[in-house]
CSV table of C-alpha atoms in Angstrom, one decimal:
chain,number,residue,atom,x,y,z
H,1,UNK,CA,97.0,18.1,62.5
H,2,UNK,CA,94.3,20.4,61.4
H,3,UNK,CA,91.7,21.0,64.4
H,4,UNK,CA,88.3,21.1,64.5
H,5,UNK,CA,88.1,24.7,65.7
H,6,UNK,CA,90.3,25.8,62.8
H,7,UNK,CA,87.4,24.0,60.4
H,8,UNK,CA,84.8,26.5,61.9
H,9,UNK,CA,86.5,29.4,61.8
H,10,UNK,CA,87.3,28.8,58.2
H,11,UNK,CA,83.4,28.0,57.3
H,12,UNK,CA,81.7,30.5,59.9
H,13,UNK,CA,79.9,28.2,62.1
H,14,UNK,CA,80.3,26.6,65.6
H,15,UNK,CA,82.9,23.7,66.2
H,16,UNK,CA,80.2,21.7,67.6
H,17,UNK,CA,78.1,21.8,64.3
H,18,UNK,CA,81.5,20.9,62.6
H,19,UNK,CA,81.9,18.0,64.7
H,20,UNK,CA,78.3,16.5,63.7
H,21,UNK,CA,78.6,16.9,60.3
H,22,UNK,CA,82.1,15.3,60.2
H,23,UNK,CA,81.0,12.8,62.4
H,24,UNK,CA,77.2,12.2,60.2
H,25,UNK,CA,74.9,12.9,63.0
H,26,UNK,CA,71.3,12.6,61.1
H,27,UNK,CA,69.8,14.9,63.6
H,28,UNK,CA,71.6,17.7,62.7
H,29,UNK,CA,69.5,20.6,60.8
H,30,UNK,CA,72.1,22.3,58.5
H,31,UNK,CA,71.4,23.7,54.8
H,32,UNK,CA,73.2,21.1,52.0
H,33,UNK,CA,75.3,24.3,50.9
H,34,UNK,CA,76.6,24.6,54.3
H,35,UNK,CA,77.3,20.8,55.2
H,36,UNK,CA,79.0,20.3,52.1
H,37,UNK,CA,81.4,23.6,52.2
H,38,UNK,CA,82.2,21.8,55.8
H,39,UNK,CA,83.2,18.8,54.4
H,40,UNK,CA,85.2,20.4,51.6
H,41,UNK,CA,87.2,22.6,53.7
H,42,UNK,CA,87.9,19.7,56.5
H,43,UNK,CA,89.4,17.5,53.0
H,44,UNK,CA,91.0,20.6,51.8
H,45,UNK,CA,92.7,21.2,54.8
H,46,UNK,CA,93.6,16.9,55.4
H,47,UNK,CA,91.4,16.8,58.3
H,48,UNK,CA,90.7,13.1,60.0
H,49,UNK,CA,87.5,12.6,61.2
H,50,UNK,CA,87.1,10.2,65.0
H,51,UNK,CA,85.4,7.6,62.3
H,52,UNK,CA,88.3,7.7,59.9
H,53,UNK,CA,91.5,7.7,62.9
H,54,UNK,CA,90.2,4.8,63.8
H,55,UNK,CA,89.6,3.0,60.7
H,56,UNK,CA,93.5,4.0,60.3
H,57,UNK,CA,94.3,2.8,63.8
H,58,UNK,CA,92.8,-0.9,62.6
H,59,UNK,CA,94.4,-1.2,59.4
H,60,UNK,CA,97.8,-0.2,60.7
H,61,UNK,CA,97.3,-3.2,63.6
H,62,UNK,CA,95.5,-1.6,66.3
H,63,UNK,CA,98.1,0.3,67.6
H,64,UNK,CA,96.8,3.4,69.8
H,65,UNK,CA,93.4,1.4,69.8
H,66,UNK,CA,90.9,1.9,73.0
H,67,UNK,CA,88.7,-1.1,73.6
H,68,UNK,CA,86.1,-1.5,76.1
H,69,UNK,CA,85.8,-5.1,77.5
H,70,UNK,CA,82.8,-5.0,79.1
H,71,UNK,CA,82.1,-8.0,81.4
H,72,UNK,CA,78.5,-10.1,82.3
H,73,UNK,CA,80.6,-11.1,85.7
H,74,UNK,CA,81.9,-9.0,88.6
H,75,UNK,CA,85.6,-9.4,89.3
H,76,UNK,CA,85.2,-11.9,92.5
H,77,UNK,CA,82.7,-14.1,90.6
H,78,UNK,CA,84.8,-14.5,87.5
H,79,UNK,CA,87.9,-15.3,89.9
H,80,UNK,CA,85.8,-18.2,90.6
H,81,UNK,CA,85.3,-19.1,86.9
H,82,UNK,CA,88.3,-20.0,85.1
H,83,UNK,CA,86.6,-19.7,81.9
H,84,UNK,CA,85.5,-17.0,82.0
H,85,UNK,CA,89.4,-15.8,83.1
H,86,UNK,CA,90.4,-17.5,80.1
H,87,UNK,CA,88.0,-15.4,77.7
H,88,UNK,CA,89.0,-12.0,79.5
H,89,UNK,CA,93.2,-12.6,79.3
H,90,UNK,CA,92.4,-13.9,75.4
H,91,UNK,CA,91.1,-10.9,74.6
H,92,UNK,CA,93.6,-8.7,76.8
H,93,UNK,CA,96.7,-10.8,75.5
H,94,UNK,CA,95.9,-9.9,71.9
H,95,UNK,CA,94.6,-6.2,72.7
H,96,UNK,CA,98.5,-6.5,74.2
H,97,UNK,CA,100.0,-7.4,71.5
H,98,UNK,CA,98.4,-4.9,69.2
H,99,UNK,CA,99.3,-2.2,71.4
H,100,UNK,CA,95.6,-1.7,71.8
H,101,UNK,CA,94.1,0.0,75.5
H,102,UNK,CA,91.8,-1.8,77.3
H,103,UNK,CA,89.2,-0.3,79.6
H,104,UNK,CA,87.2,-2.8,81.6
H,105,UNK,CA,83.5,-2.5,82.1
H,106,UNK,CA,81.4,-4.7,84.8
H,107,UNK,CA,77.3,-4.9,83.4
H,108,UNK,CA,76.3,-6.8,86.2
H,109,UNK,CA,73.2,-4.9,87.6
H,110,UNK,CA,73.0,-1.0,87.3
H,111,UNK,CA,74.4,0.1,84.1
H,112,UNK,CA,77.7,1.8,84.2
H,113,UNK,CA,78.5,5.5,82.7
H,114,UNK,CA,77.6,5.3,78.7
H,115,UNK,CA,80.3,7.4,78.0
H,116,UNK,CA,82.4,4.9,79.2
H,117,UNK,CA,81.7,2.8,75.9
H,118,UNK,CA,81.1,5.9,73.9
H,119,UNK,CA,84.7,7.0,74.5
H,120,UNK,CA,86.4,4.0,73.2
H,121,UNK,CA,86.8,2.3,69.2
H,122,UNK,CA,85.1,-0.8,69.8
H,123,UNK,CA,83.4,-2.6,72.7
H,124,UNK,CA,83.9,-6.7,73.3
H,125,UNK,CA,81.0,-8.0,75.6
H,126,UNK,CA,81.7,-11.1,77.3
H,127,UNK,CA,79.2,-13.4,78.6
H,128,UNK,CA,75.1,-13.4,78.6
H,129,UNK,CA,73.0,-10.5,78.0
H,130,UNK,CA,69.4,-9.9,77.2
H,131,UNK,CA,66.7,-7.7,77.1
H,132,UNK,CA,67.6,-4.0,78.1
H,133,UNK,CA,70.9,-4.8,78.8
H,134,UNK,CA,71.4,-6.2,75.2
H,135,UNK,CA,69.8,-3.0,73.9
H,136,UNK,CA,72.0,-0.7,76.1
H,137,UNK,CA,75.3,-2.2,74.8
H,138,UNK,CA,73.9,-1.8,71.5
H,139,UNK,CA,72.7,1.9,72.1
H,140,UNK,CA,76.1,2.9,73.3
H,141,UNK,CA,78.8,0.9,71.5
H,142,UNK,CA,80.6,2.4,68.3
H,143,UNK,CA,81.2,-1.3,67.1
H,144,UNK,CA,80.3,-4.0,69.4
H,145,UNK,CA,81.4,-7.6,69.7
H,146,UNK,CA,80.3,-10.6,72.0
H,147,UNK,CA,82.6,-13.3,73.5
H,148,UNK,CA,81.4,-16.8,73.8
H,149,UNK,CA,77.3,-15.5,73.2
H,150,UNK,CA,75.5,-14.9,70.1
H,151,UNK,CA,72.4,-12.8,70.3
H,152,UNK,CA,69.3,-14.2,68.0
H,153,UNK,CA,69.2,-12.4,64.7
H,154,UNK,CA,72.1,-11.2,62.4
H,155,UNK,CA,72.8,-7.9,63.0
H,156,UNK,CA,75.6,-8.6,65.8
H,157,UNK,CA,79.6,-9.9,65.3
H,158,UNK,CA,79.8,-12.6,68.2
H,159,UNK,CA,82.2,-15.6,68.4
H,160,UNK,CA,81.4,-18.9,70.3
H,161,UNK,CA,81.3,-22.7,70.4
H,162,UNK,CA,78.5,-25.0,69.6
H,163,UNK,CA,77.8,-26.5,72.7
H,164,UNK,CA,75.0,-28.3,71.5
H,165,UNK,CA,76.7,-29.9,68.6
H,166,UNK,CA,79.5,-30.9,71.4
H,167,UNK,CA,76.7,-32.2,73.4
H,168,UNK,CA,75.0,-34.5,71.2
H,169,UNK,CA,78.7,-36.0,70.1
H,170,UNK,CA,79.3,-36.5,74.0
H,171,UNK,CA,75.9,-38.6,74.1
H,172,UNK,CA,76.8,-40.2,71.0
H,173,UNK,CA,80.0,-41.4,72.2
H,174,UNK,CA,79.0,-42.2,75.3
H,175,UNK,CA,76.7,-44.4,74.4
H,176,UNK,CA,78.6,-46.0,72.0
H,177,UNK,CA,80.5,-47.2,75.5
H,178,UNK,CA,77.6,-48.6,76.5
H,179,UNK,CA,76.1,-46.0,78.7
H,180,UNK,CA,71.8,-45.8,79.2
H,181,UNK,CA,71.8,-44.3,82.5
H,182,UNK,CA,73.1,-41.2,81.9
H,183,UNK,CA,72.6,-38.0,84.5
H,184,UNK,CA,72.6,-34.4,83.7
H,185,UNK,CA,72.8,-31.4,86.0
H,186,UNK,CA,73.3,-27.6,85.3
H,187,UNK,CA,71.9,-24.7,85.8
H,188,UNK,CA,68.4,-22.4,84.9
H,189,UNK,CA,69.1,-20.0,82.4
H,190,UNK,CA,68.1,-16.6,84.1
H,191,UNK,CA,66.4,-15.0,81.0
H,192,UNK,CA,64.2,-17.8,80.4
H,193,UNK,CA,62.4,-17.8,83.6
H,194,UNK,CA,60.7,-20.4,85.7
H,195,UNK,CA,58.5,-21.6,83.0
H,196,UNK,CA,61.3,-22.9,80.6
H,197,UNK,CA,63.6,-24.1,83.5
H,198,UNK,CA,65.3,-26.4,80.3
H,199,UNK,CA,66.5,-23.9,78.3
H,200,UNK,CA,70.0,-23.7,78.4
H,201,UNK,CA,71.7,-25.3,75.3
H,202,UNK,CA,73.2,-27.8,76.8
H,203,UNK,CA,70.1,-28.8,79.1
H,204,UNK,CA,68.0,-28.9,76.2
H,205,UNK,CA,70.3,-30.7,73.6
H,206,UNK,CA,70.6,-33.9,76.3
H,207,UNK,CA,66.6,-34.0,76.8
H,208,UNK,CA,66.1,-34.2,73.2
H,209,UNK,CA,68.9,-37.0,72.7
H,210,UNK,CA,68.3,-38.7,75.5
H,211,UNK,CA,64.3,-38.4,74.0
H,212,UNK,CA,65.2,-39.8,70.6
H,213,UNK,CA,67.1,-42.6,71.9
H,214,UNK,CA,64.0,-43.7,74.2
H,215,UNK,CA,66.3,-43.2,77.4
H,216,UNK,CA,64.6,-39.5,78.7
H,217,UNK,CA,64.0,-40.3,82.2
H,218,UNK,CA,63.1,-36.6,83.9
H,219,UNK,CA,64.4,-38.2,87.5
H,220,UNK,CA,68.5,-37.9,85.8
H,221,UNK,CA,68.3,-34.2,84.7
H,222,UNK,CA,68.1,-31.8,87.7
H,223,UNK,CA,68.7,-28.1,87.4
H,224,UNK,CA,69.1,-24.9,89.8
H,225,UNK,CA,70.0,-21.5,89.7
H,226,UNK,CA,73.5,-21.3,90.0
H,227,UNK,CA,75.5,-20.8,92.8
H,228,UNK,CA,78.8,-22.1,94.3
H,229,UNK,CA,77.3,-25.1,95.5
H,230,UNK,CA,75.1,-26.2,92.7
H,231,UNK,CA,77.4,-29.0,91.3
H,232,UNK,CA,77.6,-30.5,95.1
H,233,UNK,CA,73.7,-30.2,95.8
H,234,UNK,CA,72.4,-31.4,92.5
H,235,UNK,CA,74.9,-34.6,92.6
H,236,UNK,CA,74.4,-35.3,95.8
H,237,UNK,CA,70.5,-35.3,95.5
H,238,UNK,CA,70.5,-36.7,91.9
H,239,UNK,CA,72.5,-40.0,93.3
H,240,UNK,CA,70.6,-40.4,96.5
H,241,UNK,CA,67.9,-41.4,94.1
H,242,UNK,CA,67.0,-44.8,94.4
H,243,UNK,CA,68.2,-46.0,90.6
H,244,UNK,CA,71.0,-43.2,89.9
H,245,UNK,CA,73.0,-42.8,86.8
H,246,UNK,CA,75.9,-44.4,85.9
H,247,UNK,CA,77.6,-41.6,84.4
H,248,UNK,CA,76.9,-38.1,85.0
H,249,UNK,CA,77.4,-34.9,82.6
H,250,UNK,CA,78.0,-31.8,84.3
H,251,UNK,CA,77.3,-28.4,82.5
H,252,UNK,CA,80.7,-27.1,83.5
H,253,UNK,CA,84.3,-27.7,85.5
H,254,UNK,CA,82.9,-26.0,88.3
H,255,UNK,CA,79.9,-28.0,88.7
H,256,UNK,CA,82.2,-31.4,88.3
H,257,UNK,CA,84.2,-30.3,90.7
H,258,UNK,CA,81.2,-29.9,93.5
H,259,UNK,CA,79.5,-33.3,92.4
H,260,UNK,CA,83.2,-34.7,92.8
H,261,UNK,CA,83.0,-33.9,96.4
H,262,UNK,CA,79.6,-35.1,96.6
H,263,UNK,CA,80.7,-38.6,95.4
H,264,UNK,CA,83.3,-38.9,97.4
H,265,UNK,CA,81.3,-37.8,100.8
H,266,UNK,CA,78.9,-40.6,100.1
H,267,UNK,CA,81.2,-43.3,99.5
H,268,UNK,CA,81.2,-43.9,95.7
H,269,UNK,CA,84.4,-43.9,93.6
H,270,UNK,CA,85.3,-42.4,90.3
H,271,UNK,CA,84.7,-43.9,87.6
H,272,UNK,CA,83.8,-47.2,89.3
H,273,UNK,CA,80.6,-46.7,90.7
H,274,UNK,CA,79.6,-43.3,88.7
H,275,UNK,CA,81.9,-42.2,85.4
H,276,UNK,CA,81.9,-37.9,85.4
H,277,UNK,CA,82.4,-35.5,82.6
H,278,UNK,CA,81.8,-32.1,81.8
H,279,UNK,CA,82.5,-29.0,79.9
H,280,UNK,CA,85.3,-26.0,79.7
H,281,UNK,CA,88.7,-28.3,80.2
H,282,UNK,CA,89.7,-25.6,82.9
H,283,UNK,CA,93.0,-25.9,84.7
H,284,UNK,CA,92.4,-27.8,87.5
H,285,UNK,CA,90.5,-30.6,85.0
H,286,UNK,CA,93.6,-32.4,84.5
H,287,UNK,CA,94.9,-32.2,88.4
H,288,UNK,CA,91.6,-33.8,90.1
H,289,UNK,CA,91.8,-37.4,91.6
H,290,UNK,CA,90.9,-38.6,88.9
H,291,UNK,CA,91.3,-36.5,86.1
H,292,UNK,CA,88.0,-35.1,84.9
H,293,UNK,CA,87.0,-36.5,81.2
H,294,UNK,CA,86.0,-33.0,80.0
H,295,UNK,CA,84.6,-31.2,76.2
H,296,UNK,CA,87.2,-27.9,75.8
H,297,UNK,CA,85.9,-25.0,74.7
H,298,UNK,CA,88.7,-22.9,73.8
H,299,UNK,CA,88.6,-19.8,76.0
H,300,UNK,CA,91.2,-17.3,75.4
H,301,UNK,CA,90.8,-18.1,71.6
H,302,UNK,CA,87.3,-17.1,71.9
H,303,UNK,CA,88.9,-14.2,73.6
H,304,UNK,CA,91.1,-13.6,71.0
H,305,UNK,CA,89.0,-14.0,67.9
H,306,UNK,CA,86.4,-11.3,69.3
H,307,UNK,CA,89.2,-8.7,69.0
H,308,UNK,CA,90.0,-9.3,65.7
H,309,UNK,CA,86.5,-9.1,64.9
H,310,UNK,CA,86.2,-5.9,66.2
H,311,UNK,CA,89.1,-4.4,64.1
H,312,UNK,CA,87.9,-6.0,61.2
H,313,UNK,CA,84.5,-3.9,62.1
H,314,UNK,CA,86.8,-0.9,62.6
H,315,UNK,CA,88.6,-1.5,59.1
H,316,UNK,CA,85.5,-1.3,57.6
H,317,UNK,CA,83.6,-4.7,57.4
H,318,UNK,CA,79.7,-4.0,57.7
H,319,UNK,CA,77.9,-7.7,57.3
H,320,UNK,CA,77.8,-8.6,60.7
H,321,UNK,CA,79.7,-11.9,61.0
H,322,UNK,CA,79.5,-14.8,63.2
H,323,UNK,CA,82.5,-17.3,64.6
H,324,UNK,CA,81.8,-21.1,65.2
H,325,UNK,CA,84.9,-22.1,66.9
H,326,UNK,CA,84.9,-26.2,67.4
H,327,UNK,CA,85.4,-28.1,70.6
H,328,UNK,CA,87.4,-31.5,71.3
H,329,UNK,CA,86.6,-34.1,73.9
H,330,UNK,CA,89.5,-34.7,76.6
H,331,UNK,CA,89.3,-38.1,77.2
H,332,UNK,CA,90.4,-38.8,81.2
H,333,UNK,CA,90.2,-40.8,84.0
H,334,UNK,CA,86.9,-39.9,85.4
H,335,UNK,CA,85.6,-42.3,82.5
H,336,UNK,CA,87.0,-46.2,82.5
H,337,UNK,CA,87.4,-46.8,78.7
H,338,UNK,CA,90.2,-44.5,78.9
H,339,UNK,CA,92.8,-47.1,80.5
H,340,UNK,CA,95.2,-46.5,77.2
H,341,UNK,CA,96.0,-42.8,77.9
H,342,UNK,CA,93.7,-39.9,76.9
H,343,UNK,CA,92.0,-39.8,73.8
H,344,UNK,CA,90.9,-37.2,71.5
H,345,UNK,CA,87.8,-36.6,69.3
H,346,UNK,CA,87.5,-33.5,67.9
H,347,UNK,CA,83.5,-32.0,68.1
């Protein structure tokens, strides 16, 4: 393969103004005679530009591929989010099976090396980001993709679930069971700030359902900043109240899995005295005494779908594109209309 030094010996200038031209840096200050006897000699002589491997790379599969999966969570607090394990080993199982590389990136504070996601084809972002973290990833990332987010606007490929359409057909079919007191808990959505405690999707979808249907009472939806413990504290508070719900929505597993322990240290059983569900369908859903009623959101094909966003980016594609995968509702024993086996409804 032709080199890029061999280029700039055959034009007369310096392989790294051959590099910027081939590679259509606008800053560059180069005559039009000059720029365009570079380009003719790098096609004469079959050269493949960086831009142009990789396009090649994508269209043959992926093969030889270097993506950066670059990660909202550290490595011990996505170990304690299955989901989140679910999104990462999606996108690794079909980086895998393309023969792609993988390079793993943790935003969670300070911002790594740039040249990190400069280096490699693509960049899948998993999780939350805002502000000058947003911007960063955009600054640096050839192509860039986000896992179960979707910044505002239309300028970024991101795949995700609706969580608010699954939330107002969780209501919905609640209710139709017969349900009024219903309880919410999750958590406060960082970006947002104490003003707009409310904000997260699925917080906000149950206030104005529960609004429209005349049965918003502010005493069943309790939020916090979240932490290990936020599903057992807010429960535990939230049924200590002196007319608690008698079912109660969780914003995740791992929150049901706290206020399970909650309502078993104070004496109530599930779903007699307070029905549970919740969001995700993680592993451990289906093994808890009872099993937890619970809206999947499927993970590692969120996971899996990013990447082959990002090579049909790399092939090419330049209208940004968006992914809605659906959600289903898993129907268990943490909710007592279930006694004929576990129902589905897809969301």
């Amino acid at each position: 393969m032709v080199t890029i030094k061999e280029i700039a010996s055959a034009v007369g200038v310096s392989s790294a103004t051959v590099s910027r031209v081939l590679n259509y840096d606008p800053t560059l200050s180069i005559s039009t005679s000059k720029r365009q006897a570079i380009i003719e000699t790098a096609e004469a002589l079959n050269y493949a530009t960086p831009r142009n491997r990789i396009r090649a790379a994508a269209q043959g599969g992926g093969a030889g591929l270097k993506i950066a999966l670059v990660h909202f969570l550290d490595p011990a607090q996505e170990l304690a989010d299955p989901y989140y394990v679910g999104v990462r080993l999606g996108i690794e199982s079909r980086c895998q099976a393309l023969k792609s590389e993988v390079v793993k990136v943790f935003l969670t504070g300070s911002a790594p090396e740039a040249a990190m996601l400069e280096g490699a084809s693509g960049v899948v972002a998993v999780g939350h980001y805002y502000g000058d973290e947003l911007e960063w990833l955009r600054r640096h990332s050839r192509h860039l993709v986000f896992a179960d987010y979707a910044p505002a606007g239309d300028v970024d490929d991101a795949v995700l679930s609706d969580v608010s359409l699954a939330m107002s057909r969780l209501l919905a079919a609640i209710h139709g069971m017969g349900y009024r007191r219903i309880g919410f808990i999750g958590w406060i959505d960082a970006f947002y700030g104490p003003d707009n405690i409310h904000a997260e999707r699925r917080c906000r979808t149950y206030i104005d359902w529960m609004t429209k249907a005349g049965l918003y009472d502010p005493e069943l939806c309790m939020v916090e900043r979240m932490t290990p413990d936020s599903g057992y504290t807010l429960a535990k508070a939230m049924l200590s109240k002196p007319n608690p719900p008698t079912i109660l929505i969780t914003c995740n597993d791992n929150m049901a899995l706290g206020a399970y322990r909650a309502i078993h240290e104070m004496g109530f059983k599930i779903p007699d005295d307070v029905a549970v569900v919740s969001f995700n369908d993680i592993p451990v859903a289906q093994f808890l005494g009872p099993p937890l009623s619970t809206v999947k959101i499927p993970a590692e094909l969120i996971g899996e779908t990013a990447v082959d966003l990002l090579l049909e980016r790399l092939s090419g594609r330049e209208i940004a594109k968006k992914v809605v995968l659906g959600t289903e509702i898993i129907w268990r024993g943490s909710t007592p209309f279930q006694d004929s086996g576990r129902l589905r409804q897809s969301v």
